[in-house]
Coordinates of C-alpha atoms in Angstrom, one line a residue:
Chain C
M1 CA -27.5 -13.3 15.5
T2 CA -25.6 -12.9 18.6
L3 CA -22.8 -15.2 20.1
R4 CA -25.1 -15.8 22.9
N5 CA -27.8 -17.5 20.3
I6 CA -25.2 -19.4 18.6
R7 CA -23.7 -20.8 21.7
L8 CA -27.6 -21.3 23.0
G9 CA -28.2 -23.0 19.4
A10 CA -25.0 -25.2 19.7
L11 CA -25.9 -26.5 23.2
V12 CA -29.6 -27.3 22.1
V13 CA -28.5 -29.1 18.6
A14 CA -25.6 -30.9 20.8
I15 CA -27.8 -32.1 23.5
G16 CA -30.6 -32.9 20.7
S17 CA -28.2 -35.1 18.7
L18 CA -27.2 -36.9 22.0
A19 CA -30.7 -38.1 22.9
V20 CA -31.4 -39.0 19.3
G21 CA -28.3 -41.0 19.0
I22 CA -29.0 -42.7 22.6
V23 CA -32.6 -43.8 21.4
M24 CA -31.3 -44.5 18.0
T25 CA -28.7 -47.4 19.6
L26 CA -30.9 -48.5 21.8
T27 CA -33.6 -49.7 19.8
E28 CA -31.5 -50.7 16.7
D29 CA -29.5 -53.6 16.0
H30 CA -25.6 -53.4 16.2
H31 CA -25.1 -53.8 13.0
E32 CA -21.8 -55.2 11.3
K33 CA -19.4 -52.0 11.3
A34 CA -18.4 -51.7 7.3
E35 CA -14.9 -52.4 6.6
I36 CA -12.9 -49.4 5.7
T37 CA -11.2 -50.1 2.3
I38 CA -8.6 -47.7 0.6
G39 CA -8.3 -47.0 -3.0
E40 CA -11.6 -47.8 -4.1
H41 CA -13.3 -46.1 -6.7
T42 CA -16.4 -46.1 -8.8
T43 CA -14.7 -47.1 -12.3
R44 CA -15.5 -47.4 -16.0
T45 CA -13.4 -48.9 -18.8
A46 CA -12.8 -47.4 -22.2
G47 CA -10.5 -48.2 -24.7
G48 CA -8.7 -50.4 -22.4
L49 CA -8.0 -47.6 -19.9
T50 CA -9.9 -47.4 -16.6
F51 CA -11.3 -44.0 -15.4
N52 CA -12.3 -43.3 -11.8
I53 CA -15.7 -41.7 -12.2
D54 CA -15.8 -40.5 -8.8
T55 CA -12.3 -38.7 -8.9
I56 CA -13.3 -37.2 -12.5
I57 CA -16.5 -35.6 -11.2
S58 CA -15.3 -33.9 -8.3
T59 CA -12.1 -32.9 -10.2
L60 CA -15.0 -31.1 -12.6
V61 CA -16.9 -29.7 -9.8
A62 CA -13.4 -28.5 -8.2
G63 CA -12.2 -27.0 -11.5
A64 CA -15.9 -25.2 -12.6
L65 CA -15.9 -23.5 -8.7
V66 CA -12.2 -22.4 -9.4
L67 CA -13.2 -21.1 -12.7
L68 CA -16.5 -20.0 -12.0
L69 CA -14.8 -17.8 -9.2
G70 CA -11.9 -16.7 -11.1
F71 CA -14.6 -15.4 -13.8
L72 CA -16.7 -13.6 -11.5
A73 CA -13.6 -11.9 -9.9
R74 CA -12.8 -11.0 -13.7
R75 CA -16.1 -9.7 -14.3
A76 CA -16.3 -8.1 -11.2
L77 CA -12.4 -6.2 -12.1
T78 CA -13.5 -5.6 -15.7
K79 CA -17.0 -4.4 -14.7
D80 CA -16.6 -0.9 -13.8
A81 CA -13.2 1.0 -14.7
D82 CA -13.8 3.9 -12.7
D83 CA -14.8 2.5 -9.5
H84 CA -11.5 1.7 -7.7
V85 CA -13.2 -0.1 -4.8
P86 CA -12.3 -4.1 -5.4
T87 CA -15.1 -6.8 -4.5
K88 CA -14.4 -8.9 -1.9
L89 CA -13.9 -11.7 -4.3
Q90 CA -11.7 -9.6 -6.3
L91 CA -9.7 -9.1 -3.1
I92 CA -9.2 -12.7 -2.2
W93 CA -8.1 -13.4 -5.6
E94 CA -5.7 -10.5 -5.8
A95 CA -4.3 -11.4 -2.2
I96 CA -3.3 -15.1 -3.8
V97 CA -2.2 -13.6 -7.0
G98 CA 0.0 -10.9 -5.4
Q99 CA 1.5 -13.4 -2.6
V100 CA 2.3 -15.8 -5.2
N101 CA 3.8 -13.0 -7.7
K102 CA 6.0 -11.8 -4.8
Q103 CA 7.4 -15.2 -4.2
V104 CA 8.0 -15.8 -7.8
E105 CA 9.8 -12.4 -7.9
D106 CA 11.8 -13.2 -4.9
N107 CA 12.9 -16.7 -6.3
L108 CA 13.1 -16.2 -10.0
G109 CA 13.8 -12.6 -10.1
K110 CA 10.7 -11.5 -11.8
V111 CA 7.2 -12.5 -12.6
H112 CA 7.4 -14.8 -14.5
P113 CA 4.8 -15.1 -17.3
Y114 CA 4.3 -19.0 -17.0
A115 CA 5.3 -19.7 -13.4
A116 CA 3.7 -17.3 -11.8
P117 CA -0.2 -18.4 -13.3
L118 CA 1.0 -22.0 -13.1
A119 CA 1.7 -21.8 -9.1
I120 CA -1.5 -20.0 -8.7
S121 CA -3.6 -21.9 -10.8
L122 CA -2.4 -25.2 -8.7
F123 CA -3.1 -23.5 -5.8
F124 CA -6.7 -22.3 -6.4
F125 CA -7.4 -25.9 -7.7
I126 CA -5.8 -28.1 -5.3
L127 CA -7.4 -25.9 -2.8
F128 CA -10.7 -26.6 -3.8
C129 CA -10.1 -30.2 -4.5
N130 CA -8.7 -30.7 -0.8
W131 CA -12.0 -28.7 0.5
L132 CA -14.5 -31.0 -1.3
E133 CA -13.4 -33.7 1.4
I134 CA -15.4 -31.7 3.9
L135 CA -18.8 -31.8 1.9
P136 CA -20.7 -34.4 3.3
T137 CA -21.8 -36.2 0.3
E138 CA -21.1 -39.6 1.5
L139 CA -24.6 -41.1 1.1
N140 CA -23.4 -44.5 2.4
H141 CA -20.1 -46.0 2.7
D142 CA -20.2 -47.0 -0.9
T143 CA -21.3 -43.9 -2.2
H144 CA -18.9 -40.7 -1.9
L145 CA -20.3 -38.5 -4.6
L146 CA -17.5 -35.8 -4.2
P147 CA -14.6 -37.5 -2.7
A148 CA -11.8 -35.4 -2.8
P149 CA -9.8 -35.9 -6.1
T150 CA -6.5 -35.0 -4.4
A151 CA -7.1 -38.3 -2.6
D152 CA -6.3 -40.2 -5.7
T153 CA -3.0 -40.4 -7.0
N154 CA -4.0 -40.0 -10.7
L155 CA -4.5 -36.5 -10.0
T156 CA -1.2 -35.9 -8.0
Y157 CA 0.9 -37.5 -10.4
A158 CA -0.9 -35.5 -13.5
L159 CA -0.1 -32.2 -11.5
A160 CA 3.4 -33.3 -10.4
L161 CA 4.0 -34.1 -14.2
V162 CA 2.6 -30.8 -15.6
T163 CA 5.2 -28.7 -12.6
I164 CA 8.0 -30.8 -13.3
V165 CA 8.0 -31.0 -17.0
S166 CA 7.4 -27.2 -16.8
V167 CA 10.6 -26.8 -14.4
W168 CA 12.7 -28.8 -16.9
V169 CA 11.8 -26.6 -20.0
Y170 CA 12.3 -23.5 -17.8
G171 CA 15.3 -24.6 -16.6
I172 CA 16.8 -25.7 -20.4
R173 CA 15.5 -22.4 -21.7
T174 CA 16.9 -20.3 -19.1
K175 CA 20.5 -21.8 -19.0
G176 CA 20.6 -23.7 -22.6
A177 CA 20.5 -27.5 -22.6
K178 CA 24.1 -27.6 -22.0
G179 CA 24.2 -25.6 -19.1
Y180 CA 21.1 -27.1 -17.7
F181 CA 22.1 -30.7 -17.9
K182 CA 25.6 -29.6 -16.5
H183 CA 24.5 -29.2 -13.5
F184 CA 23.9 -32.5 -12.7
F185 CA 27.5 -33.2 -12.7
E186 CA 28.0 -30.3 -10.1
P187 CA 29.8 -29.9 -7.8
F188 CA 31.3 -33.3 -8.6
P189 CA 30.9 -35.7 -11.6
V190 CA 30.4 -38.5 -9.1
M191 CA 27.2 -36.8 -7.8
F192 CA 25.5 -37.5 -11.2
P193 CA 23.3 -40.6 -10.0
L194 CA 22.4 -38.6 -6.6
N195 CA 21.1 -35.5 -8.9
L196 CA 19.5 -37.4 -11.2
L197 CA 17.8 -39.5 -8.7
E198 CA 16.7 -35.9 -6.7
E199 CA 15.5 -34.5 -10.0
L200 CA 13.2 -37.5 -10.3
I201 CA 12.1 -38.0 -7.0
K202 CA 10.7 -34.5 -6.9
P203 CA 7.6 -34.8 -8.8
V204 CA 6.8 -38.0 -6.9
T205 CA 7.4 -36.3 -3.4
L206 CA 5.2 -33.7 -4.7
A207 CA 2.3 -35.9 -5.7
L208 CA 2.6 -38.4 -2.9
R209 CA 2.8 -35.6 -0.1
L210 CA -0.4 -34.2 -1.3
F211 CA -2.1 -37.8 -1.9
G212 CA -0.8 -38.9 1.2
N213 CA -2.3 -35.7 3.2
I214 CA -5.6 -35.5 1.7
F215 CA -6.0 -39.3 1.5
A216 CA -5.0 -39.6 5.3
G217 CA -7.9 -37.1 6.1
G218 CA -10.3 -38.8 4.4
I219 CA -9.5 -42.2 6.3
M220 CA -9.8 -40.0 9.7
L221 CA -13.2 -39.1 8.4
A222 CA -14.1 -42.8 7.8
L223 CA -12.4 -44.0 11.3
I224 CA -14.7 -41.2 12.8
T225 CA -18.0 -42.4 11.0
L226 CA -17.4 -45.9 12.9
M227 CA -18.0 -44.1 16.2
P228 CA -21.4 -44.2 17.9
I229 CA -23.5 -41.6 16.5
Y230 CA -24.1 -39.4 19.6
I231 CA -20.2 -38.8 20.0
L232 CA -19.7 -38.9 16.5
W233 CA -20.3 -35.4 15.6
A234 CA -17.7 -33.7 17.9
P235 CA -14.3 -35.4 16.5
N236 CA -16.1 -35.1 13.1
L237 CA -16.4 -31.2 13.4
L238 CA -12.9 -30.7 15.0
W239 CA -11.3 -33.2 12.2
K240 CA -13.2 -31.3 9.3
G241 CA -11.9 -28.0 10.5
F242 CA -8.3 -29.3 10.9
D243 CA -8.9 -30.8 7.4
A244 CA -9.6 -27.4 6.1
A245 CA -6.4 -26.1 7.2
I246 CA -4.5 -29.1 6.3
G247 CA -6.0 -28.6 2.5
V248 CA -5.1 -25.0 2.6
I249 CA -1.5 -25.7 3.9
Q250 CA -1.1 -28.4 1.3
A251 CA -2.2 -26.0 -1.7
F252 CA 0.2 -23.9 -0.3
I253 CA 3.1 -26.4 0.0
F254 CA 2.6 -27.5 -3.8
A255 CA 2.7 -24.3 -4.9
L256 CA 5.2 -22.8 -3.2
L257 CA 7.8 -25.8 -3.9
T258 CA 6.6 -25.4 -7.5
V259 CA 8.1 -21.9 -7.4
L260 CA 11.5 -23.1 -5.7
Y261 CA 11.9 -26.0 -8.5
F262 CA 11.3 -23.3 -10.7
A263 CA 14.1 -21.2 -9.1
M264 CA 16.4 -24.2 -8.6
A265 CA 16.4 -24.9 -12.3
G266 CA 16.9 -21.4 -13.5
A267 CA 19.7 -20.7 -10.5
G268 CA 21.9 -24.0 -10.7
H269 CA 21.8 -26.7 -7.9
G270 CA 19.4 -26.0 -5.1
D271 CA 22.7 -26.0 -2.4
D272 CA 24.3 -22.9 -4.4
H273 CA 20.6 -20.8 -4.6
G274 CA 20.9 -17.8 -2.2
G275 CA 24.4 -18.6 -1.1
H276 CA 26.7 -16.5 -3.4
G277 CA 24.8 -13.5 -3.7
D278 CA 26.7 -12.2 -6.8
E279 CA 26.4 -15.4 -8.6
V280 CA 22.8 -15.5 -8.2
A281 CA 22.7 -11.9 -9.2
D282 CA 24.6 -12.8 -12.3
L283 CA 22.3 -15.8 -13.0
D284 CA 19.1 -13.5 -12.3
D285 CA 20.4 -11.0 -15.0
H286 CA 20.9 -14.0 -17.1
V287 CA 17.3 -15.4 -16.8
G288 CA 16.1 -11.7 -17.6
D289 CA 17.8 -11.4 -20.7
D290 CA 16.7 -14.8 -21.7
E291 CA 13.0 -14.2 -20.7
A292 CA 12.4 -11.4 -23.0
A293 CA 13.0 -14.0 -26.0
S294 CA 11.6 -16.9 -24.1
A295 CA 8.5 -15.1 -23.4
E296 CA 7.2 -15.0 -26.7
R297 CA 7.6 -18.9 -27.2
T298 CA 5.5 -19.7 -23.7
P299 CA 2.6 -21.6 -24.4
V300 CA 0.2 -19.1 -22.4
P301 CA 0.5 -15.8 -23.3
A302 CA 1.5 -13.3 -20.4
S303 CA -1.8 -11.0 -21.2
Chain I
M1 CA -2.0 -60.8 -31.1
A2 CA -1.4 -61.2 -27.2
L3 CA -1.8 -57.6 -26.5
P4 CA -5.2 -57.0 -27.8
A5 CA -6.3 -60.3 -26.1
I6 CA -4.7 -59.0 -22.6
L7 CA -6.4 -55.8 -23.2
T8 CA -10.2 -57.4 -23.9
Q9 CA -9.5 -59.7 -20.5
L10 CA -8.5 -56.2 -18.7
T11 CA -11.6 -54.9 -19.8
L12 CA -13.6 -57.8 -19.0
A13 CA -12.2 -57.9 -15.5
A14 CA -12.9 -54.5 -14.9
E15 CA -16.6 -54.5 -16.0
E16 CA -16.9 -57.5 -13.8
G17 CA -17.0 -55.8 -10.9
E18 CA -18.2 -52.0 -11.0
K19 CA -16.4 -51.2 -7.8
E20 CA -12.8 -52.6 -8.2
T21 CA -9.5 -52.2 -5.7
S22 CA -6.6 -51.7 -7.6
N23 CA -3.2 -50.6 -6.0
F24 CA -4.1 -46.7 -5.6
L25 CA -0.2 -45.8 -6.3
I26 CA -0.9 -47.0 -9.9
P27 CA -2.3 -44.3 -11.9
N28 CA -4.8 -45.5 -14.7
G29 CA -6.7 -43.9 -17.3
T30 CA -8.3 -41.0 -15.1
F31 CA -4.4 -39.5 -15.0
F32 CA -4.7 -38.4 -18.5
V33 CA -8.3 -36.9 -17.8
E34 CA -7.1 -35.2 -14.6
L35 CA -4.1 -33.8 -17.0
G36 CA -6.4 -32.7 -19.5
A37 CA -8.6 -30.9 -17.0
F38 CA -5.9 -29.1 -15.0
A39 CA -4.3 -28.3 -18.4
L40 CA -7.5 -26.7 -19.5
L41 CA -8.1 -25.0 -16.2
F42 CA -4.6 -23.8 -16.3
Y43 CA -4.9 -22.2 -19.7
L44 CA -8.2 -20.3 -18.7
L45 CA -6.8 -19.0 -15.5
A46 CA -3.7 -17.7 -17.0
R47 CA -5.4 -16.6 -20.2
Y48 CA -8.6 -15.0 -19.1
V49 CA -8.4 -14.5 -15.2
I50 CA -4.9 -13.8 -14.0
P51 CA -3.9 -11.1 -16.6
P52 CA -7.0 -8.9 -15.8
I53 CA -6.1 -9.3 -12.0
N54 CA -2.6 -8.4 -12.3
K55 CA -3.8 -5.4 -14.6
A56 CA -6.4 -4.0 -12.0
M57 CA -3.7 -4.4 -9.1
E58 CA -1.2 -2.7 -10.9
A59 CA -3.7 -0.3 -12.2
R60 CA -4.8 0.3 -8.1
Q61 CA -1.1 0.5 -7.3
D62 CA -0.5 3.4 -9.9
A63 CA -3.6 5.2 -8.9
I64 CA -2.5 4.9 -5.2
R65 CA 0.9 5.9 -6.2
A66 CA -0.2 9.1 -8.4
E67 CA -2.6 10.0 -5.7
F68 CA 0.4 10.2 -3.0
E69 CA 2.5 11.9 -5.7
E70 CA -0.5 14.3 -5.9
V71 CA -0.6 14.7 -2.5
E72 CA 3.0 15.5 -2.2
A73 CA 2.9 17.9 -4.9
A74 CA 0.0 19.7 -3.2
K75 CA 1.8 19.9 0.0
Q76 CA 4.9 21.4 -1.5
Q77 CA 2.8 23.8 -3.5
A78 CA 1.1 24.8 0.1
S79 CA 4.5 25.2 1.6
S80 CA 5.9 27.1 -1.3
A81 CA 2.9 29.4 -1.2
E82 CA 3.4 30.1 2.3
E83 CA 7.0 30.5 2.0
E84 CA 5.7 33.1 -0.6
Y85 CA 3.2 34.7 1.6
K86 CA 5.6 35.1 4.0
T87 CA 8.2 36.6 1.9
Q88 CA 5.6 39.0 0.7
L89 CA 4.5 39.6 4.4
A90 CA 8.0 40.5 5.4
D91 CA 8.3 42.7 2.3
A92 CA 5.5 44.5 3.1
R93 CA 6.4 44.8 6.9
K94 CA 9.8 46.1 5.5
E95 CA 7.8 48.5 3.1
A96 CA 5.5 49.8 6.0
N97 CA 8.6 50.5 8.3
R98 CA 10.6 52.0 5.4
L99 CA 7.6 54.2 4.4
R100 CA 6.7 54.9 8.6
E101 CA 10.6 56.1 8.7
G102 CA 10.4 58.3 5.8
A103 CA 7.3 60.0 7.0
R104 CA 9.0 60.4 10.4
E105 CA 12.0 62.1 8.5
E106 CA 9.8 63.9 6.6
G107 CA 7.5 65.3 9.3
A108 CA 10.7 66.1 11.6
Q109 CA 12.3 67.9 8.7
I110 CA 9.1 69.6 8.2
V111 CA 8.7 70.7 11.8
A112 CA 12.2 71.7 11.6
E113 CA 12.2 74.0 8.7
L114 CA 8.6 75.5 9.9
R115 CA 10.3 76.1 13.1
E116 CA 13.2 77.7 11.3
Q117 CA 10.9 79.6 9.5
G118 CA 8.9 80.7 12.9
E119 CA 12.1 81.4 14.3
A120 CA 12.8 83.8 11.5
E121 CA 9.6 85.2 11.5
K122 CA 9.8 85.8 15.1
A123 CA 13.3 87.5 14.8
R124 CA 12.0 89.6 12.0
I125 CA 8.9 90.4 13.7
V126 CA 10.8 91.4 16.9
E127 CA 13.3 93.6 14.9
S128 CA 10.5 95.0 13.1
A129 CA 9.0 96.2 16.6
H130 CA 12.3 97.1 18.1
A131 CA 12.8 99.3 15.2
Q132 CA 9.3 100.7 15.5
I133 CA 9.9 101.0 19.2
A134 CA 12.9 102.5 18.6
A135 CA 11.4 105.4 16.0
E136 CA 8.6 105.8 18.5
R137 CA 10.5 106.4 21.3
Q138 CA 13.1 108.8 19.0
Q139 CA 9.5 110.7 17.8
A140 CA 8.2 110.6 21.2
L141 CA 11.5 112.0 22.7
A142 CA 11.7 114.4 20.0
S143 CA 8.3 115.8 20.5
L144 CA 8.5 115.2 24.3
R145 CA 11.8 117.7 23.7
A146 CA 10.0 120.3 21.8
E147 CA 6.8 120.3 24.1
V148 CA 8.5 119.8 27.3
G149 CA 10.8 122.8 26.6
S150 CA 8.0 125.0 25.6
L151 CA 5.8 124.0 28.3
A152 CA 8.3 124.0 31.0
T153 CA 9.7 127.5 29.7
T154 CA 6.1 128.9 29.6
L155 CA 5.9 127.3 33.3
A156 CA 8.9 128.8 34.2
G157 CA 8.2 132.4 32.6
R158 CA 4.8 132.4 34.2
I159 CA 6.4 131.6 37.6
V160 CA 9.1 133.8 37.4
G161 CA 7.1 136.4 35.6
E162 CA 10.2 136.6 32.8
S163 CA 9.8 135.7 29.7
L164 CA 11.9 133.0 28.7
E165 CA 11.2 133.4 25.1
D166 CA 14.7 133.3 24.4
D167 CA 15.3 130.2 22.8
E168 CA 18.9 129.9 23.2
R169 CA 18.5 130.0 26.8
S170 CA 15.5 128.2 27.0
A171 CA 17.0 125.2 24.8
R172 CA 20.0 125.4 27.5
V173 CA 17.7 125.0 30.6
V174 CA 15.5 122.4 29.0
D175 CA 18.9 120.5 27.9
R176 CA 20.4 120.8 31.5
F177 CA 17.1 119.7 32.9
L178 CA 16.8 116.7 30.9
S179 CA 20.5 115.5 31.3
D180 CA 19.9 115.9 34.9
L181 CA 16.6 114.3 34.9
E182 CA 18.9 111.3 33.0
S183 CA 21.5 111.0 35.1
F184 CA 19.3 111.0 38.1
E185 CA 17.3 108.3 36.6
V186 CA 20.8 106.5 35.8
A187 CA 21.8 106.7 39.3
K188 CA 18.6 105.5 40.6
A189 CA 19.0 102.4 38.1
Q190 CA 22.3 101.9 39.8
D191 CA 21.2 101.8 43.4
G192 CA 18.8 99.5 42.4
V193 CA 21.4 97.4 41.1
G194 CA 23.5 98.1 43.7

């Protein structure tokens, strides 16, 4: 199909939808505009806990997609050992894995066997969760089959918790409990409340940044659907394209910040990082020494 | 006692409306599901997907590195072979030059030797020719002397009618004639020169 054909097709679709829209608005009664509600989920309650079913379903879908692609890539690269030509899927995975590994190596001094897979998993999972928003699965205003699960704080809180606990554990393992908690009192003991606050705010900002961006994307889509149907498709198309980019950027930011928090926890206070080359180098050496021992204790084996 | 009551009340309240609007910043039970889901995803990816990808990437990098090393080695081998070829060529040229030079010298020597030999041969031949000529001349002179004398005396005897059979006298006459002849020839030669 040539570019000319695509243009022609787009033009036909545009004119057609415009005509249909005009006819529909002229013939139908003006029904009441649905009110945009936020934080509304289909819920089930079990054992005293409320579960957002739609979020859970879309989480499962996103997770299943990531796993499917991951295992397809794994099959592609373990299938034929003699053939060095990688498949496209494999190349995508390798590009992401390579980038994250490089980030982790730059910031942590080596490809950490826990931090790197965590950042990779976060990136892919968040990316697919965000992109579910683009699928037009909202049957009517009350039934959205696959809302972006990242537009639910439950998911983002969970991811942030995993991240921050991993960072704390990494920091304590790298510098020892004493060394790790000492940095709360640096550069002056007076700074302790601020340092503590910073450490506690980190996961909250991680979670709410992601949630806010994707949630706002959903609200934008809802606002766009309030427009007359003959004009609706244009901003909808534009916004979904933009939303896809936001989805990538937010996934990237979450993964990158995870790596940076690991680096901060390993190298002392954030302000010191990169400031004094010698100190960082020393710490990096120290990290390298400790990792040999701690790698065995990491919950996820490196290979 | 109070807690179960509250819980059942909450449950009832939740069941009353399927769609329930709550504060979206407060997590609920979904949180744990999400935690478990992500933990499972993370475990599966980190255990089964990412290590083989890393391994494949490293393997490919190693393969490419090895290939480049091979190429480098081949290049070096080729250049060393070229070097060797060049030195061999130069050696061969030198050898050829040396051989040519030797051959030329040898040729020159042979020519010189032959020339010398030829010279000697020539000299010998000339010498022997000279000697032969001298001998023949001597012989001719002797025979001439003997025959000319007798002829001349016979001739003169016939002319004067007097026998000149006296050997002593005839010999004297012939000798004088011959020496006159010689001196005449010498004078003629000197005149020619003069």
